[in-house]
Amino acid sequence: MEGAPVSARINPTRRTLLTATAAGAAAATVASAPARAASHPSSRTRERLRQLVSRMSLEEKVGQLFVMRVYGHSATAPDQADIEANRREIGVSTAAELIDRYHVGGIIYFSWAHNTRSPHQIVDLSNGIQRAGLAQPTPVPLLISTDQEHGIVARVGRPATLLPGAMALGAAGSRADARKAARIAGKELAAMGITQDYAPVADVNVNPANPVIGVRSFGADPQAVARLVAAQVQGYQSAGVAATSKHFPGHGDTKDDSHYALPTIHHSRAQWADLDAPPFRAAIAAGVDSIMTAHIVVPALDPREDPATLSRPIVTGILRERLGYDGVVVTDSLGMAGVRQKYGDDRVPVLALKAGCDQLLNPPDLAVAWNAVLQAVGNGDLSEARIEESIVRILLLKWKLGLFRDPFVPQDGVDRVVGIRSHLTAADRIAERTTTLLLNENRLLPLSRRHHRTLLVVGADPASPTGTTGPPTATLARAFTELGFTTAALSTGTAPSAARIEEALTAAVGKDAVIVATYNVTPDSQQRTLVSSLIATRIPVVTVAIRNPYDIAQLVNYGPAASLATYSWTDVELRAAAGVIAGRGRPRGRLPVPVPRADDPAQVLYPVGYGLTYQT
C-alpha cells in the first residue's frame, strides 16, 4: 500500500544502488527535504553510474531519456476516469504500469492530470512512483518534475505556499527575496517528492505582445533578469530541488505562442548575445542543474531554421560548446505545436537527441517516440554511446539529488514544511514589496476609511492557476473587509456585456470608490467600456492590472483616479495590493518592463524603473 511505512514498502533484499546502506536504514535518516550529495561526483561514483548503465537493456536505456505525463492521484490505484485516460493516451492503466513498460526516467505532474490534489496525496504518489522505479529489472529512481513557477503558472496549490511570480519579483528587484521565494518553494516541493522544478524562467520579455511569457519573465532588462535567475537557481537548489532555466535560447521577443505555432525570433547574433544570453550565462555560472529548450526558430543562430529544441547548432554549438554547459538539457513538451510542424512525431525525439538534448519531455504518443529512438539506435542513426552520454547526465543529477541514497519522502515532512506559518508570512512580506503604483491623481491613495469607507470591487475573475485561490474580485473584497472597509464584489469578467456593465453601474451607486480588476486589456476590450462607464459616474475608480502591467496604457485617457499592477491574481499578490490601496503598506514595486503608449507603441508611457510611492 502507498500509505505503508517506507521501510515496509521496499523489497527487503534491495539496497540503495550506489551504497551498501539498507533501504530501511536509509529511510530512518530521511529528512524533510532530500539531502544533496556533493556537487562534484567522484570518479568512483561516475564509474558506478557507468556500470549501472552497462547493465541496462537498450529498452531501459531509451526509457531513461523520457519524462512522461500520467493521469491519476495514485501510482497504482487511480480513479477509473484516469485509468481510461491513461489507456487512451499511453496504452497503460497506471503510473506503475507506465514505468514497468517503458522504464521512463521521469514523471511530470500536472493539476489537470489529477496528480496534485493535496500535499499528502502527492507524497503517496511520489513514493508509489519511486517504488515502481526500484521494482524494475535494473532498479533506478525517477526524477519527478512539475512547472511550479509561481505567479500565473503553478501546479501545486493550497495548502502549499503560493509565492509572487517572476515579474512581481522583478518589480521588487530584490535578489534576497527571489532567492528566499525559490528556497521556500523548493523545500515544499522536495517534501512532496518533487525533485525537478521547471523554473526559473530566464526569458527576457522585451515584447509587450508576447502571449506565452509575459509576467512569467522577471522583466525586460537582461542584467536584472540574470541576477534574479541566478538567485532563484541558488534558492531552489539549496533546498534539494533541481532548478531548470528556460526557454533556451530565449523566448522573450515573440508574438506567437509555441504551444500553438512555431515562433520566429528575429534577433541578430549580437542582439541575442546582449539580450537573451545573459540570464542563461548567469544560470550556468550559478550551477543550474537543468536547462529547457524552446520550440522557436532563430535564423541568426541556425540558418536551417529548425526549432531550437532540434537544432544541433543551438543546443550543442551554443549551449554546450560556446556557453560551456554540461548539465541536463530537457526539451520543452514535445506535444506542443511549435516542435511538431516541421517533422513528424517519430522524428522529433531522435532529432532532439542528435541536437544534444538529454530528457525528452511529454511526447504526444510515447509508444511512437520510444520506438522511434529504439529504431534509430538499431539502424545506426543514433549511436548507443550518444544516448548513454545523456543517461549518465540524468543519473548524475539523480545522484546529486540524493535519489540513489533514498528516493522516498515521509508523510510527516508535509506537516513540518508545506504551507507552514513562517513560509506563508514570508510570502506575504515578499509580495508587499512587489505592488507597483503607476497613477495616483490628487493623492487619492491610500484610501481613508473616513472618506472612502464603502467600496465596490468589480472586474475580471480568471481561473486560479492552481484551482485553489480566488476568484480575484472576491479575494480583493475580502481583503478590504478585513482592513475595515465595507465592501461588495461583482464579477464582470474579461468581456463584460452591456447588461453586466449596467449592473456594475447600479452597484456603484452610493459607494465611495470602485476597484476594477483588469486583465490584459486590448484596444477593443469591453473592459475599457466598463472602466470608462464607471469613471463617468464621478465615483473615484482605481484600476488594478492583475496580469500584464500594460493595461494602464489602454485606460489612462479615460482618467482613472489611480492605477496599480500586481503581475498576477493569486491571493498573495491581491492581498498585497489591497494593503497598498488601504495604506497598510507603501507601494515599493518598480516596473521591470516598459509600458508603451497605446496610440504609439514606439513611444514609452512609463519606463523601466517607474513607480510611485506615498509621501511621508
XYZ file of C-alpha atoms in Angstrom:
616
model
C 0.000 0.000 0.000
C 1.145 3.534 -0.748
C 0.474 4.612 2.813
C 2.661 1.911 4.379
C 5.850 2.874 6.274
C 8.795 3.441 3.950
C 10.761 0.532 5.376
C 7.847 -1.804 4.670
C 7.358 -0.634 1.113
C 10.682 -1.803 -0.269
C 11.678 -5.360 -1.003
C 13.975 -6.079 1.971
C 16.539 -7.705 -0.335
C 17.011 -4.457 -2.262
C 19.655 -1.964 -1.268
C 20.362 1.529 -2.450
C 22.080 1.371 -5.792
C 25.317 3.199 -5.126
C 25.879 2.384 -1.472
C 25.646 -0.657 0.731
C 23.200 1.030 3.103
C 19.987 -0.925 3.513
C 16.891 0.880 2.322
C 15.257 0.634 5.719
C 18.237 2.216 7.441
C 18.344 4.973 4.862
C 14.670 5.649 5.412
C 15.311 6.193 9.099
C 17.606 9.098 8.309
C 15.464 10.783 5.660
C 14.895 14.499 6.285
C 12.065 16.761 5.244
C 13.956 17.523 2.019
C 16.298 15.062 0.295
C 19.900 15.786 1.212
C 22.097 16.549 -1.780
C 25.278 14.680 -2.399
C 28.459 16.628 -3.016
C 28.043 18.787 -6.118
C 31.029 17.186 -7.871
C 30.833 13.385 -8.054
C 33.992 11.407 -7.543
C 35.489 9.294 -10.290
C 34.309 6.256 -8.326
C 30.709 7.496 -8.415
C 30.914 8.154 -12.142
C 32.271 4.679 -12.706
C 29.449 3.127 -10.684
C 26.923 5.016 -12.758
C 28.542 3.817 -15.966
C 28.415 0.270 -14.631
C 24.723 0.761 -13.884
C 24.158 1.906 -17.465
C 26.084 -1.090 -18.800
C 23.640 -3.422 -17.012
C 20.625 -1.834 -18.689
C 18.943 -3.282 -21.721
C 18.593 -0.980 -24.713
C 14.904 -0.592 -23.866
C 15.781 0.528 -20.346
C 18.362 2.977 -21.665
C 15.896 4.549 -24.061
C 13.279 4.791 -21.318
C 15.606 6.800 -19.086
C 15.516 9.600 -21.659
C 11.773 10.184 -21.363
C 9.791 12.278 -18.888
C 6.099 11.491 -19.245
C 2.716 12.682 -18.008
C 0.351 10.181 -16.434
C -3.173 10.603 -15.114
C -4.155 9.881 -11.554
C -3.619 10.683 -7.900
C -2.116 7.249 -7.206
C 0.670 5.260 -8.871
C -1.307 2.008 -8.639
C -4.964 2.842 -7.951
C -6.092 5.961 -9.825
C -9.735 6.791 -10.406
C -11.466 4.943 -13.234
C -11.648 8.061 -15.416
C -7.873 8.445 -15.096
C -7.310 4.765 -15.912
C -9.314 5.268 -19.090
C -7.377 8.422 -19.983
C -4.080 6.559 -19.477
C -5.220 3.660 -21.652
C -6.407 6.036 -24.356
C -3.281 8.221 -24.448
C -0.466 5.949 -23.265
C -1.738 2.367 -23.520
C -1.289 1.641 -19.808
C -3.598 1.928 -16.822
C -1.362 3.437 -14.142
C 1.921 5.171 -13.472
C 3.371 1.893 -12.210
C 2.467 0.180 -15.487
C 3.942 3.078 -17.450
C 7.261 2.679 -15.628
C 7.220 -1.101 -15.972
C 6.564 -0.989 -19.719
C 8.650 1.982 -20.832
C 11.245 2.351 -17.999
C 10.797 6.130 -18.126
C 13.363 8.187 -16.283
C 10.915 10.805 -15.080
C 7.278 11.720 -14.488
C 5.844 15.232 -14.794
C 2.951 16.301 -12.560
C 0.010 18.380 -13.760
C -3.032 19.541 -11.845
C -5.245 18.739 -14.848
C -3.912 15.163 -14.759
C -5.126 14.941 -11.143
C -1.600 14.432 -9.822
C -1.662 17.285 -7.314
C -4.825 17.123 -5.216
C -3.151 17.674 -1.847
C 0.358 17.578 -0.363
C -0.155 14.276 1.465
C -1.610 12.678 -1.668
C 1.379 13.933 -3.668
C 3.738 12.241 -1.193
C 1.902 8.934 -1.678
C 2.009 9.321 -5.464
C 5.715 10.203 -5.457
C 6.605 7.254 -3.239
C 4.491 4.931 -5.375
C 6.332 6.093 -8.482
C 9.700 5.531 -6.808
C 8.672 2.042 -5.708
C 7.809 1.241 -9.310
C 11.213 2.526 -10.402
C 13.017 0.321 -7.898
C 10.927 -2.698 -8.948
C 12.382 -2.673 -12.478
C 14.925 -5.303 -13.607
C 17.532 -2.557 -13.285
C 16.309 -0.510 -10.303
C 16.540 3.234 -10.948
C 14.769 6.065 -9.083
C 12.856 8.640 -11.105
C 13.074 12.385 -11.440
C 9.645 13.785 -10.592
C 9.070 17.209 -12.084
C 6.485 19.956 -12.417
C 6.020 23.570 -13.519
C 5.887 25.438 -10.216
C 6.989 28.872 -11.388
C 4.532 30.592 -9.014
C 2.525 33.582 -10.126
C 0.398 32.580 -13.118
C 1.947 29.108 -13.585
C 1.708 26.723 -10.645
C 0.623 23.076 -10.431
C 0.544 22.628 -6.655
C -1.953 24.823 -4.847
C -3.012 25.500 -1.292
C -2.267 24.488 1.391
C 1.199 24.728 -0.190
C 2.676 28.233 -0.051
C 1.956 30.284 -3.169
C 4.502 32.999 -3.854
C 4.818 36.006 -6.155
C 5.762 35.110 -9.721
C 8.752 36.237 -11.717
C 7.641 39.687 -12.895
C 6.374 40.560 -9.425
C 9.802 39.646 -8.061
C 11.292 41.691 -10.884
C 9.246 44.677 -9.695
C 10.685 44.252 -6.205
C 14.184 43.873 -7.647
C 15.490 42.023 -4.608
C 17.836 39.089 -5.140
C 17.341 38.150 -1.496
C 13.567 37.958 -1.971
C 13.946 35.955 -5.195
C 16.328 33.524 -3.518
C 14.110 33.160 -0.449
C 10.977 32.582 -2.538
C 12.723 29.838 -4.505
C 14.118 28.240 -1.359
C 10.658 28.120 0.223
C 9.180 26.709 -2.965
C 11.995 24.185 -3.268
C 11.671 22.982 0.313
C 7.966 22.375 -0.148
C 8.375 20.586 -3.479
C 11.121 18.379 -2.062
C 8.915 17.484 0.908
C 6.345 16.178 -1.574
C 8.889 14.128 -3.534
C 9.111 16.550 -6.476
C 12.781 16.818 -7.336
C 12.956 18.835 -10.570
C 11.178 22.164 -10.992
C 10.852 23.757 -14.410
C 11.736 27.193 -13.070
C 13.014 29.889 -13.120
C 12.068 31.430 -16.466
C 15.181 33.021 -17.961
C 13.452 34.691 -20.922
C 13.821 38.468 -21.219
C 10.362 39.800 -22.065
C 11.053 42.663 -24.461
C 7.836 42.236 -26.463
C 4.650 43.502 -24.748
C 2.611 41.397 -27.200
C 4.287 38.170 -26.076
C 1.354 35.812 -25.428
C 3.224 32.984 -23.704
C 5.910 34.548 -21.488
C 4.831 37.998 -20.280
C 4.710 38.085 -16.488
C 6.458 34.701 -16.321
C 9.630 36.694 -17.057
C 11.464 38.780 -14.457
C 11.481 41.722 -16.869
C 12.985 43.428 -19.888
C 16.464 44.285 -18.559
C 18.805 41.360 -19.347
C 21.158 42.081 -16.468
C 18.350 42.460 -13.922
C 16.784 39.224 -15.164
C 20.172 37.499 -14.964
C 20.639 38.482 -11.317
C 17.213 37.184 -10.304
C 17.561 33.974 -12.322
C 20.847 33.207 -10.577
C 19.285 33.956 -7.189
C 16.403 31.584 -7.839
C 18.685 28.832 -9.103
C 20.587 29.105 -5.826
C 17.361 29.117 -3.825
C 15.810 26.051 -5.433
C 18.987 24.012 -5.422
C 19.879 24.869 -1.835
C 16.541 23.254 -0.943
C 17.335 19.979 -2.692
C 15.422 20.539 -5.942
C 16.896 20.761 -9.425
C 16.219 24.176 -10.960
C 15.547 24.430 -14.687
C 16.202 27.683 -16.514
C 14.029 28.076 -19.595
C 13.448 28.534 -22.543
C 16.824 28.422 -24.298
C 17.945 30.320 -26.364
C 15.304 32.853 -25.248
C 11.536 33.133 -25.808
C 11.044 36.748 -24.734
C 10.602 38.516 -28.080
C 7.768 36.773 -29.886
C 4.151 37.465 -30.742
C 3.373 33.747 -31.159
C 2.742 31.064 -28.548
C 4.857 27.958 -29.187
C 2.069 25.806 -27.746
C 0.080 26.580 -30.904
C 2.584 27.838 -33.501
C 6.299 27.919 -34.351
C 7.547 31.405 -33.404
C 10.494 33.093 -35.088
C 12.893 35.295 -33.137
C 14.485 37.884 -35.423
C 17.417 38.836 -33.195
C 20.858 39.032 -34.736
C 23.669 37.099 -33.092
C 24.834 40.305 -31.444
C 21.331 41.070 -30.177
C 20.985 37.519 -28.869
C 24.288 37.865 -27.013
C 23.204 41.171 -25.454
C 19.514 40.478 -24.774
C 18.859 36.753 -24.468
C 22.101 35.155 -23.358
C 22.880 36.928 -20.034
C 20.274 35.102 -17.889
C 21.378 31.707 -19.216
C 25.024 32.587 -18.634
C 24.115 33.592 -15.083
C 22.184 30.357 -14.517
C 25.137 28.304 -15.720
C 27.516 30.271 -13.503
C 25.162 29.557 -10.579
C 25.399 25.828 -11.307
C 21.911 25.265 -12.695
C 21.048 21.563 -12.817
C 18.992 21.638 -15.997
C 18.101 23.940 -18.885
C 14.955 23.659 -21.003
C 14.951 24.346 -24.721
C 12.413 26.438 -26.638
C 10.406 25.459 -29.696
C 11.383 28.623 -31.559
C 13.249 29.417 -34.761
C 16.222 31.788 -34.539
C 17.612 32.133 -38.073
C 20.689 34.047 -36.889
C 21.676 31.070 -34.703
C 20.629 28.290 -37.095
C 20.179 29.198 -40.789
C 18.385 25.878 -41.370
C 15.576 27.316 -39.236
C 14.997 24.189 -37.206
C 13.225 24.663 -33.864
C 15.890 25.287 -31.231
C 14.964 22.017 -29.497
C 16.002 20.149 -32.663
C 18.935 22.363 -33.607
C 22.447 20.999 -33.138
C 23.995 24.436 -33.837
C 21.953 25.876 -30.951
C 21.941 23.080 -28.349
C 25.409 21.666 -28.924
C 27.138 24.527 -30.739
C 25.985 27.364 -28.486
C 24.698 25.908 -25.211
C 27.202 23.085 -24.823
C 30.293 24.438 -26.574
C 30.067 28.231 -26.504
C 28.451 28.580 -23.058
C 30.185 25.504 -21.650
C 27.091 23.851 -20.186
C 27.411 20.140 -19.400
C 24.305 19.651 -17.272
C 20.986 18.116 -18.212
C 19.167 19.630 -21.190
C 15.428 18.941 -21.218
C 13.151 19.687 -24.141
C 10.014 21.675 -23.695
C 6.929 19.491 -24.132
C 7.132 17.527 -27.364
C 3.359 17.735 -27.611
C 3.493 21.466 -28.409
C 2.740 22.595 -31.951
C 5.990 24.545 -32.182
C 8.087 21.371 -32.370
C 5.665 19.276 -34.459
C 5.219 21.455 -37.547
C 8.381 20.650 -39.458
C 8.911 16.974 -38.542
C 6.737 14.026 -37.585
C 6.287 12.775 -34.025
C 8.538 9.809 -34.806
C 11.369 12.053 -35.974
C 11.221 14.785 -33.314
C 12.686 12.791 -30.367
C 15.529 11.449 -32.497
C 16.428 14.914 -33.770
C 16.270 16.324 -30.228
C 18.832 13.757 -29.082
C 21.028 14.405 -32.117
C 20.841 18.118 -31.318
C 22.233 17.454 -27.832
C 19.163 17.227 -25.599
C 19.058 14.668 -22.776
C 15.488 14.483 -21.482
C 12.555 14.136 -23.877
C 9.561 15.742 -22.192
C 5.969 14.604 -22.616
C 5.737 13.334 -26.208
C 2.178 13.212 -27.556
C 2.456 9.461 -28.237
C 5.028 7.755 -26.027
C 4.948 4.478 -27.946
C 5.745 6.244 -31.210
C 8.553 8.317 -29.656
C 10.072 5.454 -27.627
C 10.082 3.045 -30.573
C 11.487 5.723 -32.863
C 14.521 6.158 -30.606
C 14.936 2.368 -30.318
C 14.830 2.064 -34.095
C 17.258 4.961 -34.566
C 19.802 3.212 -32.339
C 19.166 -0.096 -34.093
C 19.744 1.313 -37.574
C 22.717 3.451 -36.606
C 21.003 6.833 -36.941
C 21.795 7.307 -33.234
C 24.737 5.643 -31.580
C 24.288 3.833 -28.292
C 27.204 5.876 -26.999
C 25.262 9.059 -27.725
C 22.255 8.059 -25.658
C 24.496 6.740 -22.872
C 26.067 10.190 -22.685
C 22.629 11.619 -21.877
C 21.753 8.796 -19.499
C 24.896 9.411 -17.454
C 23.997 13.108 -17.155
C 20.497 12.167 -15.998
C 21.818 9.622 -13.494
C 24.379 12.111 -12.189
C 21.540 14.523 -11.463
C 19.601 11.805 -9.659
C 22.717 11.022 -7.628
C 23.260 14.708 -6.856
C 19.688 14.982 -5.568
C 20.229 12.046 -3.221
C 17.776 9.767 -5.013
C 20.147 6.810 -5.045
C 20.597 7.230 -1.314
C 16.846 7.249 -0.704
C 14.144 8.361 -3.137
C 11.292 8.260 -0.605
C 9.803 11.102 1.415
C 7.946 10.789 4.739
C 4.365 11.914 5.238
C 5.242 13.923 8.332
C 7.564 16.054 6.214
C 4.471 17.676 4.712
C 3.270 18.835 8.099
C 6.718 20.174 9.021
C 7.356 22.006 5.752
C 4.416 22.575 3.404
C 2.379 25.735 3.938
C 3.765 26.366 7.401
C 3.163 29.733 9.039
C 6.722 31.028 8.528
C 6.501 30.320 4.789
C 3.091 31.987 4.446
C 4.292 35.021 6.381
C 7.398 35.263 4.192
C 5.252 35.058 1.045
C 3.127 37.991 2.237
C 6.180 40.045 3.149
C 7.795 39.410 -0.226
C 4.545 40.304 -2.003
C 4.304 43.585 -0.081
C 7.427 44.747 -1.916
C 6.105 43.959 -5.414
C 2.942 46.061 -5.923
C 3.592 48.904 -8.366
C 1.670 52.187 -8.234
C 1.526 53.796 -11.682
C -1.063 56.546 -11.260
C -2.363 58.415 -8.201
C -4.295 61.532 -9.167
C -4.750 64.079 -6.403
C -3.169 61.607 -4.000
C -6.356 59.567 -3.790
C -4.374 56.656 -2.394
C -4.076 55.461 0.233
C -7.817 55.296 0.734
C -9.035 56.533 4.079
C -11.801 54.649 5.849
C -13.104 58.026 6.990
C -13.709 59.272 3.427
C -13.889 56.043 1.378
C -15.395 53.513 3.721
C -17.740 51.735 1.265
C -16.108 50.060 -1.705
C -17.222 48.080 -4.748
C -14.838 45.602 -6.337
C -15.631 44.609 -9.932
C -13.732 43.145 -12.828
C -12.136 40.060 -14.268
C -12.072 36.735 -12.456
C -9.669 34.472 -14.378
C -9.395 30.914 -13.098
C -6.787 30.302 -10.425
C -3.537 28.793 -11.766
C -3.905 26.030 -9.185
C -7.659 25.921 -8.769
C -7.206 26.752 -5.082
C -7.236 30.570 -4.923
C -9.553 33.409 -5.837
C -11.697 34.469 -7.511
C -9.850 37.802 -7.661
C -12.817 40.110 -7.042
C -13.887 38.088 -4.003
C -10.305 37.906 -2.731
C -9.856 41.677 -3.020
C -13.230 42.346 -1.390
C -12.401 40.017 1.485
C -9.021 41.703 1.978
C -10.628 45.162 2.110
C -13.256 43.924 4.546
C -10.536 42.573 6.822
C -8.913 46.004 6.656
C -12.057 47.661 7.984
C -13.878 48.709 4.802
C -17.457 47.843 3.880
C -17.027 46.028 0.601
C -19.163 44.377 -2.067
C -17.906 42.314 -5.030
C -19.295 41.807 -8.538
C -17.589 39.677 -11.149
C -17.875 41.281 -14.580
C -15.433 39.079 -16.476
C -12.830 39.811 -19.133
C -15.530 40.677 -21.710
C -18.377 42.299 -19.750
C -21.697 42.527 -21.567
C -23.732 45.718 -21.698
C -26.086 44.222 -19.128
C -23.204 43.368 -16.806
C -21.773 46.871 -17.137
C -25.173 48.321 -16.265
C -25.313 46.025 -13.233
C -21.899 47.341 -12.139
C -23.080 50.945 -12.525
C -26.107 50.210 -10.379
C -23.963 48.500 -7.744
C -21.629 51.513 -7.666
C -24.375 53.901 -6.571
C -23.631 55.148 -3.075
C -20.117 53.704 -2.976
C -17.161 55.871 -2.031
C -14.759 54.227 -4.522
C -14.694 51.413 -7.072
C -11.809 48.978 -7.526
C -11.653 47.431 -11.010
C -9.539 44.308 -11.592
C -8.402 44.365 -15.234
C -6.905 41.503 -17.208
C -4.908 42.068 -20.417
C -6.954 44.978 -21.741
C -6.858 45.352 -25.526
C -7.953 48.282 -27.739
C -11.310 46.621 -28.473
C -11.865 45.162 -24.992
C -15.181 45.682 -23.239
C -13.136 46.157 -20.085
C -12.387 49.654 -21.408
C -16.112 50.320 -21.654
C -16.615 49.131 -18.086
C -13.867 51.400 -16.752
C -14.935 54.456 -18.760
C -18.579 53.997 -17.738
C -17.649 53.810 -14.066
C -15.379 56.864 -14.350
C -18.290 58.806 -15.904
C -20.218 58.398 -12.631
C -17.563 60.591 -10.948
C -17.007 57.957 -8.285
C -13.232 57.502 -7.813
C -12.057 54.481 -9.833
C -8.897 52.521 -9.009
C -7.753 50.015 -11.644
C -5.638 47.022 -10.674
C -3.905 45.165 -13.536
C -3.910 41.594 -12.277
C -1.771 40.141 -15.080
C 0.244 42.180 -17.584
C 1.131 45.695 -16.405
C 0.364 47.167 -19.837
C -3.383 47.667 -19.107
C -2.905 51.259 -17.952
C -1.951 52.317 -21.495
C -5.451 51.400 -22.695
C -7.164 53.139 -19.782
C -5.159 56.231 -18.859
C -7.013 58.565 -21.249
C -10.338 57.759 -19.559
C -8.991 59.267 -16.338
C -8.915 56.635 -13.601
C -8.053 58.143 -10.246
C -5.341 55.583 -9.541
C -3.827 52.507 -11.128
C -1.657 49.649 -9.844
C -0.031 46.492 -11.216
C 0.139 43.200 -9.307
C 1.547 40.909 -12.077
C -0.706 38.013 -11.007
C -4.087 37.293 -9.469
C -3.224 34.748 -6.818
C -4.268 35.623 -3.288
C -0.844 36.654 -2.010
C -0.453 39.402 -4.630
C -4.055 40.590 -4.311
C -3.764 40.895 -0.538
C -0.615 42.954 -1.034
C -2.417 45.261 -3.480
C -5.326 45.732 -1.084
C -2.864 46.593 1.663
C -1.216 49.228 -0.521
C -4.552 50.745 -1.558
C -5.652 50.885 2.075
C -2.386 52.339 3.293
C -1.325 49.317 5.314
C 1.793 49.182 3.173
C 3.658 51.513 0.857
C 3.926 50.791 -2.881
C 7.526 49.733 -3.420
C 7.445 47.953 -6.768
C 9.087 49.447 -9.847
C 8.190 48.487 -13.405
C 10.539 45.754 -14.645
C 9.274 46.307 -18.215
C 8.437 49.499 -20.104
C 4.770 50.258 -20.771
C 4.357 51.593 -24.321
C 1.731 54.119 -25.301
C -1.449 52.633 -26.745
C -1.634 55.157 -29.619
C 2.055 54.906 -30.489
C 3.753 51.696 -29.245
C 7.141 53.044 -30.295
C 6.843 55.620 -27.525
C 7.133 54.760 -23.831
C 4.367 55.785 -21.461
C 6.111 54.513 -18.328
C 9.776 53.414 -18.429
C 11.533 50.560 -16.679
C 12.025 51.554 -13.052
C 8.927 53.730 -12.853
C 6.767 53.506 -9.761
C 5.134 55.972 -7.400
C 5.174 55.874 -3.642
C 3.337 57.655 -0.850
C 4.655 60.856 0.672
C 5.675 60.529 4.322
